[in-house]
mmCIF file of C-alpha atoms in Angstrom:
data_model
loop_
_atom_site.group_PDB
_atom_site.id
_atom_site.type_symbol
_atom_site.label_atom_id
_atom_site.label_comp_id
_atom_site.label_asym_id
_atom_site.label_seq_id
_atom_site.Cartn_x
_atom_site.Cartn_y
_atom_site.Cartn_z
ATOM 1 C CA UNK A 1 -13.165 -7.303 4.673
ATOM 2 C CA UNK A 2 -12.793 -10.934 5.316
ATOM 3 C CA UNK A 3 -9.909 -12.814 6.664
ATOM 4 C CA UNK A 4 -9.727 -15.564 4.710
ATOM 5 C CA UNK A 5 -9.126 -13.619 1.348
ATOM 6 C CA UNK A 6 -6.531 -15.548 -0.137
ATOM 7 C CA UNK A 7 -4.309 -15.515 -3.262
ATOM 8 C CA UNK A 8 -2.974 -18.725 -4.691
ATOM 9 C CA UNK A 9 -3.866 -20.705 -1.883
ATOM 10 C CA UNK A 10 -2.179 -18.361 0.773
ATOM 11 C CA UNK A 11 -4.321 -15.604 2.988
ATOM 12 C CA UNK A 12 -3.355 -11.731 2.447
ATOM 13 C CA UNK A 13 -3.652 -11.118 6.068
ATOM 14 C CA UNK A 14 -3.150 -12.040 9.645
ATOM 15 C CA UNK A 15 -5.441 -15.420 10.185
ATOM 16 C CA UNK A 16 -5.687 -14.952 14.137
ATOM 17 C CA UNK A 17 -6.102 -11.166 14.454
ATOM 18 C CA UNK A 18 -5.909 -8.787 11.558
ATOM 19 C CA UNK A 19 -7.094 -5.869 13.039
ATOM 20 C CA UNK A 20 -3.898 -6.018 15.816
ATOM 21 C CA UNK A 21 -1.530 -7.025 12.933
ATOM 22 C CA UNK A 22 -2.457 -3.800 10.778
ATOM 23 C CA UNK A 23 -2.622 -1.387 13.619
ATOM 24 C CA UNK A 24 1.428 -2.973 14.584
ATOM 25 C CA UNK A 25 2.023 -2.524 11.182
ATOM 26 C CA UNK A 26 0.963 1.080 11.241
ATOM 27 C CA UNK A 27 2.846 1.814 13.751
ATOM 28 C CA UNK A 28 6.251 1.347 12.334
ATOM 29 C CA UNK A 29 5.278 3.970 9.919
ATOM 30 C CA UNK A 30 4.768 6.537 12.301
ATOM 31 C CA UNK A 31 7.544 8.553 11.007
ATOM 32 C CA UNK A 32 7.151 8.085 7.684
ATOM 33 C CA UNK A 33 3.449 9.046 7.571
ATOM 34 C CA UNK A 34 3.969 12.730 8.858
ATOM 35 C CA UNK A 35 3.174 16.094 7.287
ATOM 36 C CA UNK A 36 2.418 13.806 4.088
ATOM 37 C CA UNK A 37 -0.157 15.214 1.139
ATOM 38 C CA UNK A 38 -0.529 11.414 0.239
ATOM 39 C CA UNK A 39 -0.134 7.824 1.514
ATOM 40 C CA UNK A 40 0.846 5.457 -1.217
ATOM 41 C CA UNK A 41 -0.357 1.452 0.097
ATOM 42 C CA UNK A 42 1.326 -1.439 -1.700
ATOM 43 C CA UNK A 43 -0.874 -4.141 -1.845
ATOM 44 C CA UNK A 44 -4.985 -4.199 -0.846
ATOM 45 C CA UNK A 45 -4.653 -7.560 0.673
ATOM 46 C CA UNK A 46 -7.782 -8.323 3.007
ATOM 47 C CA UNK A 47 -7.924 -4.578 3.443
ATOM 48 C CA UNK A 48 -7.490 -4.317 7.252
ATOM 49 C CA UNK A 49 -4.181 -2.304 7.114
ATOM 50 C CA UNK A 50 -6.148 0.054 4.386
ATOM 51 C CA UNK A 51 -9.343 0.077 6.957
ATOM 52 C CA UNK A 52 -6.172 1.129 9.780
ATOM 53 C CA UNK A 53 -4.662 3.851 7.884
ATOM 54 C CA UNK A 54 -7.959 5.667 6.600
ATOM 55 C CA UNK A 55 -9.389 5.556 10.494
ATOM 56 C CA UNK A 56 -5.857 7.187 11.639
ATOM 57 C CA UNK A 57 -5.254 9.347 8.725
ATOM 58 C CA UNK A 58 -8.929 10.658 7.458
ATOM 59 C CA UNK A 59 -7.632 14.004 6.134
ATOM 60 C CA UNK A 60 -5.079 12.081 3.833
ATOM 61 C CA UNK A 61 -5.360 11.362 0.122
ATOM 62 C CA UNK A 62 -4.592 7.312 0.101
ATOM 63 C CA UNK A 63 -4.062 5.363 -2.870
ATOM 64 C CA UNK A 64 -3.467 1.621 -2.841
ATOM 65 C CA UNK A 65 -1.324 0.220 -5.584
ATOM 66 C CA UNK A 66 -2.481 -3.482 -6.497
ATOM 67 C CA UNK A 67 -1.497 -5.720 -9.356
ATOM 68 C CA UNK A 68 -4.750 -8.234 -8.727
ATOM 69 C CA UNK A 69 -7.796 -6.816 -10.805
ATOM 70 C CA UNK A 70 -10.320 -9.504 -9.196
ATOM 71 C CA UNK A 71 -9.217 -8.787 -5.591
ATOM 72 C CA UNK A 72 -9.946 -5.068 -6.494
ATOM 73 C CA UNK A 73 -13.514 -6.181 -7.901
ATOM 74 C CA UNK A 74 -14.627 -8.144 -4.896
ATOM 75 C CA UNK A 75 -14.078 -5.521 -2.465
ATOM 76 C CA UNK A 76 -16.637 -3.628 -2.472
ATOM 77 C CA UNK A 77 -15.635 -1.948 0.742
ATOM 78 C CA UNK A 78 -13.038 0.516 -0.923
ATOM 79 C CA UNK A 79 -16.257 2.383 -2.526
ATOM 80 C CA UNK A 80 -17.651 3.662 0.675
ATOM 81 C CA UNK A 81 -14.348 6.274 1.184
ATOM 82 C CA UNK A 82 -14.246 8.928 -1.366
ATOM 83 C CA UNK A 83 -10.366 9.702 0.095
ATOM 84 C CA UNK A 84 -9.842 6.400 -1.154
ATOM 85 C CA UNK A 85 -7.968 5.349 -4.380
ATOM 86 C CA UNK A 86 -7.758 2.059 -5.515
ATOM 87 C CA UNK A 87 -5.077 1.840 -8.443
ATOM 88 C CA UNK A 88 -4.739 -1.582 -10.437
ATOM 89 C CA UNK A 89 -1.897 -2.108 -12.323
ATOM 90 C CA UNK A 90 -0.889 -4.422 -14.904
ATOM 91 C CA UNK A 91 3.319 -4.286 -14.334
ATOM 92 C CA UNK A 92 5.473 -1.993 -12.246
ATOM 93 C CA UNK A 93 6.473 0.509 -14.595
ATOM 94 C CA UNK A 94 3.238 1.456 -15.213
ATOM 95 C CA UNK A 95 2.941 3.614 -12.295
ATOM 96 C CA UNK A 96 5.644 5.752 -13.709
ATOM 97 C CA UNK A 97 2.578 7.088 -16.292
ATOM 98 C CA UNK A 98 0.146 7.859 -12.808
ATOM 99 C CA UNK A 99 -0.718 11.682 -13.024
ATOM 100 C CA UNK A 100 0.244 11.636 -9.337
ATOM 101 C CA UNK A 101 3.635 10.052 -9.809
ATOM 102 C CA UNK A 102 5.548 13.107 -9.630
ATOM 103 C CA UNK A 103 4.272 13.830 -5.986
ATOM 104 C CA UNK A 104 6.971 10.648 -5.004
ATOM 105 C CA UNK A 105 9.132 13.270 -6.482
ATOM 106 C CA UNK A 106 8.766 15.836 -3.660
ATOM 107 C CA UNK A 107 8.597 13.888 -0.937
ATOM 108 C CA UNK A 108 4.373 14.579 -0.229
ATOM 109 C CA UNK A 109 3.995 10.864 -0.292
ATOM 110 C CA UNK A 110 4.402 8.489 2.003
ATOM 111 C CA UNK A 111 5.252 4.945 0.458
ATOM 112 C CA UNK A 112 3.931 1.887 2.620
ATOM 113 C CA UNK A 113 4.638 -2.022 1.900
ATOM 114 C CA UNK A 114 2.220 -4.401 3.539
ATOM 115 C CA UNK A 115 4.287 -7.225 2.330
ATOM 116 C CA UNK A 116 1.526 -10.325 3.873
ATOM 117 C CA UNK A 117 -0.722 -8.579 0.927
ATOM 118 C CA UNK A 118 1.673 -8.828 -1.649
ATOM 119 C CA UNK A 119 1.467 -13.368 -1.533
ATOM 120 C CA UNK A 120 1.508 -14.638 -4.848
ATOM 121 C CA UNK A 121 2.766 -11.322 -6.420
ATOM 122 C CA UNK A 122 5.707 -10.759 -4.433
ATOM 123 C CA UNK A 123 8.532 -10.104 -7.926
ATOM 124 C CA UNK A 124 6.086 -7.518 -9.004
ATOM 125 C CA UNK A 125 5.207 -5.694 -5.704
ATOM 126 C CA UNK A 126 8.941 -6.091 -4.344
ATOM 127 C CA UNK A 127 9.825 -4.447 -8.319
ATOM 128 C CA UNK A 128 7.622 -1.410 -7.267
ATOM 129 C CA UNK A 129 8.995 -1.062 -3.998
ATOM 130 C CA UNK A 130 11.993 -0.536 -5.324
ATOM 131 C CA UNK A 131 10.782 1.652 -8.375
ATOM 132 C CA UNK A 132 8.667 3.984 -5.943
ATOM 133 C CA UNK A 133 11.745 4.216 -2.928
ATOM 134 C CA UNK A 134 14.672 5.161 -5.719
ATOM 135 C CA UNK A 135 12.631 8.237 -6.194
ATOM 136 C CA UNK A 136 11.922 8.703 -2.504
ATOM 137 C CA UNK A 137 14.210 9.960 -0.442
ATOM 138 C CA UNK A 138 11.534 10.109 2.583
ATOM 139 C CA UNK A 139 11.210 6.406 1.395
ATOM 140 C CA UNK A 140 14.638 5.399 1.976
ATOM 141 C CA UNK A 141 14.930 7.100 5.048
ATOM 142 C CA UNK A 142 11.880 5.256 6.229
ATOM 143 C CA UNK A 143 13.658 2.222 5.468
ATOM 144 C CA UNK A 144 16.697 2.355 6.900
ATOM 145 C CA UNK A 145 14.629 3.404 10.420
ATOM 146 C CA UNK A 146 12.879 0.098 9.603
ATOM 147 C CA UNK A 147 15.750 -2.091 9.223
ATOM 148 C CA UNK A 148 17.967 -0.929 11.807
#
């Protein structure tokens, strides 16, 4: 994991301390991540907050959703954790079609945004937010405790 991964020009995570950003990030999922089968991650970004959930989750399937393909192939890093998914897709919809999708379904996944990761992507990420959370009721939940 490096800091200055960047995409178009504009880094994927914190600059000063990326470590302290992911684990504050975390933490506002607290809820959300409970008696879960799965965590879903949009967005691989520098990989800190991925690095952050695996350490406090080790028992717990997580997949990370990312749109950039050469991001994916220059991290070597997500190799070393066989509890680790990385999924690339192409557009949005096309998680619909992921043999896993129907876990969203039952509420055995917990859906996390790590929106500094999504830069240069954002219409496509924010599109699968919104795909993943209208068939999450956890997710929506989880959002309104996050807004309010």
């Amino acid at each position: 994991m490096l800091t200055n991964i960047s995409r178009q020009g504009r880094i994927l995570c914190s600059p000063r301390d990326p470590q302290g950003e992911a684990a504050v990030w975390l933490k506002r999922f607290e809820t959300a991540t409970k008696a879960v089968n799965e965590i879903w991650v949009l967005g691989l970004g520098a990989g800190y907050h991925v690095k952050e959930v695996r350490n406090a989750f080790p028992q717990v399937k997580t997949r990370v959703l990312e749109f950039d393909r050469q991001l994916i192939l220059t991290s070597a890093w997500i190799h070393e954790d066989a509890a680790l998914d990385v999924i690339h897709l192409e557009h949005p919809a096309e998680v619909l079609k992921h043999p896993q999708f129907e876990k969203i379904a039952k509420n055995d996944v917990a859906i996390l945004s790590f929106r500094p990761a999504w830069q240069g992507l954002e219409q496509q990420f924010m599109e699968l937010f919104l795909l993943l959370n209208a068939r999450n009721v956890k997710g929506f939940r989880q959002q309104l405790q996050i807004q309010g």
